PDB file of C-alpha atoms and ligand atoms in Angstrom:
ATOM      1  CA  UNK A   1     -24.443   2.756 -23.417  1.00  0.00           C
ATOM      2  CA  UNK A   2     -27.625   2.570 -25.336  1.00  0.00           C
ATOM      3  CA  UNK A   3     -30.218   0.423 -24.965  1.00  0.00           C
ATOM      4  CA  UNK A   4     -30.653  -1.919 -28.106  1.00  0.00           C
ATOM      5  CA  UNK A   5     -34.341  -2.606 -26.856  1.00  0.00           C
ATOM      6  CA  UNK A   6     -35.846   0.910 -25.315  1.00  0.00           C
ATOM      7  CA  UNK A   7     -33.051   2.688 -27.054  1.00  0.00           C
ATOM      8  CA  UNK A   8     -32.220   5.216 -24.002  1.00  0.00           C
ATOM      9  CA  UNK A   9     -28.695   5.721 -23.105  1.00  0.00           C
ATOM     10  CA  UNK A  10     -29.617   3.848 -19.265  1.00  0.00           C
ATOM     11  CA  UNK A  11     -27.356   1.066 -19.674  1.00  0.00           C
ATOM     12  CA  UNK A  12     -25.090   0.032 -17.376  1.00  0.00           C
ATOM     13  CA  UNK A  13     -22.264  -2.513 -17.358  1.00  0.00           C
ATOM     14  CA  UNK A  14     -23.808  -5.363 -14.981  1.00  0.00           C
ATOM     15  CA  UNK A  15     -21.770  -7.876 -12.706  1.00  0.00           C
ATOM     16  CA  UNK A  16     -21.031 -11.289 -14.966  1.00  0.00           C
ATOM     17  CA  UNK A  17     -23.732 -13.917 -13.508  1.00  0.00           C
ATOM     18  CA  UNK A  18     -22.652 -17.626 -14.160  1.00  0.00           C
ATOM     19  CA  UNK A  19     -19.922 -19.557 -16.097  1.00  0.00           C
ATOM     20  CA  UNK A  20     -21.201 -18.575 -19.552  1.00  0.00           C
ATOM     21  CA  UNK A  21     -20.853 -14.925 -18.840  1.00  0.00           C
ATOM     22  CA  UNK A  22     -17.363 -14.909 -17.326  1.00  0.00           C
ATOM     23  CA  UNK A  23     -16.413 -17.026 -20.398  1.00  0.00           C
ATOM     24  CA  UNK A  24     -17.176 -14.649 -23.107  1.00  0.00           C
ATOM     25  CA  UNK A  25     -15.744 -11.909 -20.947  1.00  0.00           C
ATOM     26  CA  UNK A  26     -12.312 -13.680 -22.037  1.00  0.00           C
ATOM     27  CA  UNK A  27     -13.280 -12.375 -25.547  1.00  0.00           C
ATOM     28  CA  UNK A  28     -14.668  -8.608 -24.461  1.00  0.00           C
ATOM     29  CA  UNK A  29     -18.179  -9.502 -24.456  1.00  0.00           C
ATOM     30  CA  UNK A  30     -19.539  -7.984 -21.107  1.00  0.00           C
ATOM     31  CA  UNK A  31     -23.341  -8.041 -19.724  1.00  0.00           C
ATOM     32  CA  UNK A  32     -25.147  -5.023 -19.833  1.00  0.00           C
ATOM     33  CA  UNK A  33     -28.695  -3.920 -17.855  1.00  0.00           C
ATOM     34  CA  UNK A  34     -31.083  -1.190 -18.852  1.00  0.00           C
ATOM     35  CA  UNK A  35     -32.446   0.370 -16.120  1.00  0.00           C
ATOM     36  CA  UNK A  36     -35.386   1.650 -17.965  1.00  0.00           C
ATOM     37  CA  UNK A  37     -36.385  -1.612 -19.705  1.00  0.00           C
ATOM     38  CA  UNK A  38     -34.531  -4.041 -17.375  1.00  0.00           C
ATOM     39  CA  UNK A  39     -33.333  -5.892 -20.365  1.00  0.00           C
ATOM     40  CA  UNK A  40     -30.144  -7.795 -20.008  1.00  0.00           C
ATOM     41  CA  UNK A  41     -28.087  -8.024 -22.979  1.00  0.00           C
ATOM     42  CA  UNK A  42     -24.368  -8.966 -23.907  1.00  0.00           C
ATOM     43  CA  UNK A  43     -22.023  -6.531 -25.955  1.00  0.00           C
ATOM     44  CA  UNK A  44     -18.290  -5.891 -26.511  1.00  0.00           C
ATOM     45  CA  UNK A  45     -16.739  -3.508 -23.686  1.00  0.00           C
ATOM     46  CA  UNK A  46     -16.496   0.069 -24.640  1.00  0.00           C
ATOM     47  CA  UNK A  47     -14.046   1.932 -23.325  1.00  0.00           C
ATOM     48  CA  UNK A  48     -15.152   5.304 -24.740  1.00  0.00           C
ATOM     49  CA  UNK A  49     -18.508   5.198 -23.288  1.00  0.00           C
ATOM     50  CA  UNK A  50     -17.497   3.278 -19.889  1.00  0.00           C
ATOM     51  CA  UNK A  51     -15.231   6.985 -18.730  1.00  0.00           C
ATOM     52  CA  UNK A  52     -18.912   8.626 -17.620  1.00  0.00           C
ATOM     53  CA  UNK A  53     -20.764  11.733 -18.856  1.00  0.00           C
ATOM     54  CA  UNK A  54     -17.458  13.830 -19.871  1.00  0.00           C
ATOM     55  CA  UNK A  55     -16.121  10.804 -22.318  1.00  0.00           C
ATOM     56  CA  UNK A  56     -13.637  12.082 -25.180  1.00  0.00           C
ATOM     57  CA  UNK A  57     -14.609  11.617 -28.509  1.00  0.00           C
ATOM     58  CA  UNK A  58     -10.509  11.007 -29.044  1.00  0.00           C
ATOM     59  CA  UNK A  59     -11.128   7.428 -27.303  1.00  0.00           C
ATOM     60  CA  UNK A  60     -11.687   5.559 -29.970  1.00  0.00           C
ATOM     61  CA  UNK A  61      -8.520   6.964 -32.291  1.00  0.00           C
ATOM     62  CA  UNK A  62      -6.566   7.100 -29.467  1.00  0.00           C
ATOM     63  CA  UNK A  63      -7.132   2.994 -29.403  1.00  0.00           C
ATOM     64  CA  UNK A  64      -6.547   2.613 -32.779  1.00  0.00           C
ATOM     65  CA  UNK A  65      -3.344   4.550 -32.596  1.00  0.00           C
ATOM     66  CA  UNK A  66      -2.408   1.897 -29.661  1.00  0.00           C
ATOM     67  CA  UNK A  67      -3.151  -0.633 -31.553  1.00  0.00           C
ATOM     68  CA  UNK A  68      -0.995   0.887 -34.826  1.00  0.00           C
ATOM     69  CA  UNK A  69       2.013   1.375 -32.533  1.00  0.00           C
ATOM     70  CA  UNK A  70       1.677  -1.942 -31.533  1.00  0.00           C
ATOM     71  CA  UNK A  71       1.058  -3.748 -34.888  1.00  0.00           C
ATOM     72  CA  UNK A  72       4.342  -1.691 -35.620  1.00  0.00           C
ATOM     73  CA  UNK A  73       7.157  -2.721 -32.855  1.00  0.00           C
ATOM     74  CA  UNK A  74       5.180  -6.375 -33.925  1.00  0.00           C
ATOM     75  CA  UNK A  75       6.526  -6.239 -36.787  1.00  0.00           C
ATOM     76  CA  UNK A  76       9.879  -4.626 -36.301  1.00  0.00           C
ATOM     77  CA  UNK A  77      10.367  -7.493 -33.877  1.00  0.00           C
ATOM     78  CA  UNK A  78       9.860 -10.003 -36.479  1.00  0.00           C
ATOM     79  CA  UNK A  79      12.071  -7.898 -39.010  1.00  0.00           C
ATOM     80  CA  UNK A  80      14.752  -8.258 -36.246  1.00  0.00           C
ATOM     81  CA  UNK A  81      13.894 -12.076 -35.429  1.00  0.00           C
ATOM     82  CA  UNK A  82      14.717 -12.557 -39.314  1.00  0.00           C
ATOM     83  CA  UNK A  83      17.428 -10.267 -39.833  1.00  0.00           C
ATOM     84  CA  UNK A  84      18.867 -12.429 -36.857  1.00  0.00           C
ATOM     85  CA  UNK A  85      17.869 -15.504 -38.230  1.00  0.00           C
ATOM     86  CA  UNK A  86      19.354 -14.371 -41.386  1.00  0.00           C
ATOM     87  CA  UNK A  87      22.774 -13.523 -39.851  1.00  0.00           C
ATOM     88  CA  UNK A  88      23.222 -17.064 -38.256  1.00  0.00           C
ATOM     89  CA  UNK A  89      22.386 -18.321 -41.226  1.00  0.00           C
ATOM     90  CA  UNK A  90      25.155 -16.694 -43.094  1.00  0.00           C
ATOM     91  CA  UNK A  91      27.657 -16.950 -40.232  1.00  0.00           C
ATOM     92  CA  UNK A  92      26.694 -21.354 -40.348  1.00  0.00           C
ATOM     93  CA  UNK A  93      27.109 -20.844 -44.292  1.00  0.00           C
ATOM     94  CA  UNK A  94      30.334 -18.841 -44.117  1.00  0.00           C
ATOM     95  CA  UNK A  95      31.812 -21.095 -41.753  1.00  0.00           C
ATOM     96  CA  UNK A  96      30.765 -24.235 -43.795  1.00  0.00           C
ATOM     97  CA  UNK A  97      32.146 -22.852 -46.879  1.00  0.00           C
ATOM     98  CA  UNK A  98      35.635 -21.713 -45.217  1.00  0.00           C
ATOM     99  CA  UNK A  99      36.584 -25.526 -42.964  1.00  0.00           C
ATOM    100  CA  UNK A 100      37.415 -27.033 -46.425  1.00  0.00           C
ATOM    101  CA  UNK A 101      39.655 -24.638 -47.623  1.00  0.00           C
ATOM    102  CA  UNK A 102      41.236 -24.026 -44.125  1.00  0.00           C
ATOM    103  CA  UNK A 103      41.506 -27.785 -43.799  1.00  0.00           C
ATOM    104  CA  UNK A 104      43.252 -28.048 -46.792  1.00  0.00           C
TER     105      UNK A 104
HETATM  106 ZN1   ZN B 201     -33.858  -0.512 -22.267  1.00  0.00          ZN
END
């Protein structure tokens, strides 16, 4: 991680201090330290840079492809959940529009 104050790649993910910290760590922001410049600064979690020295470029498309696949079974579920929706409504309309006429 580079340092947005010394700008040296020294650092580190640091240990959340206090309830403010372990708060915004619900949304991905994460405390960092610099060991060169001992600045302590909050930024969003990378997971690209957080796998060491031999991190794969492929980290970040391989997140976005996660995140594709899931936007995609999202929305197949809600294709289902209205196709479903869709078929009770027809079977409540078909059976409303056939008890007169098998009444009768
Ligand atoms: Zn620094």
């Amino acid at each position: 991680m580079l340092c947005p104050k010394c700008k040296t790649d020294r650092a580190h993910r640091s240990h959340r201090v206090g309830l403010a910290e372990h708060l915004v760590s619900i949304v991905g922001l994460f405390p960092y330290n610099c060991h060169d410049c001992h600045s302590r600064y909050l930024r969003f979690r990378d997971s690209s840079h957080e796998a060491g020295p031999s991190a794969n470029p492929s980290g970040e498309r391989e997140i976005v492809a996660t995140q594709r696949i899931r936007n995609r079974e999202r929305k197949q579920r809600e294709i289902l959940l209205y196709g479903l929706a869709l078929l009770v409504f027809v079977a409540i309309l078909y059976f409303l529009t056939r008890e007169p006429s098998a009444g009768a």
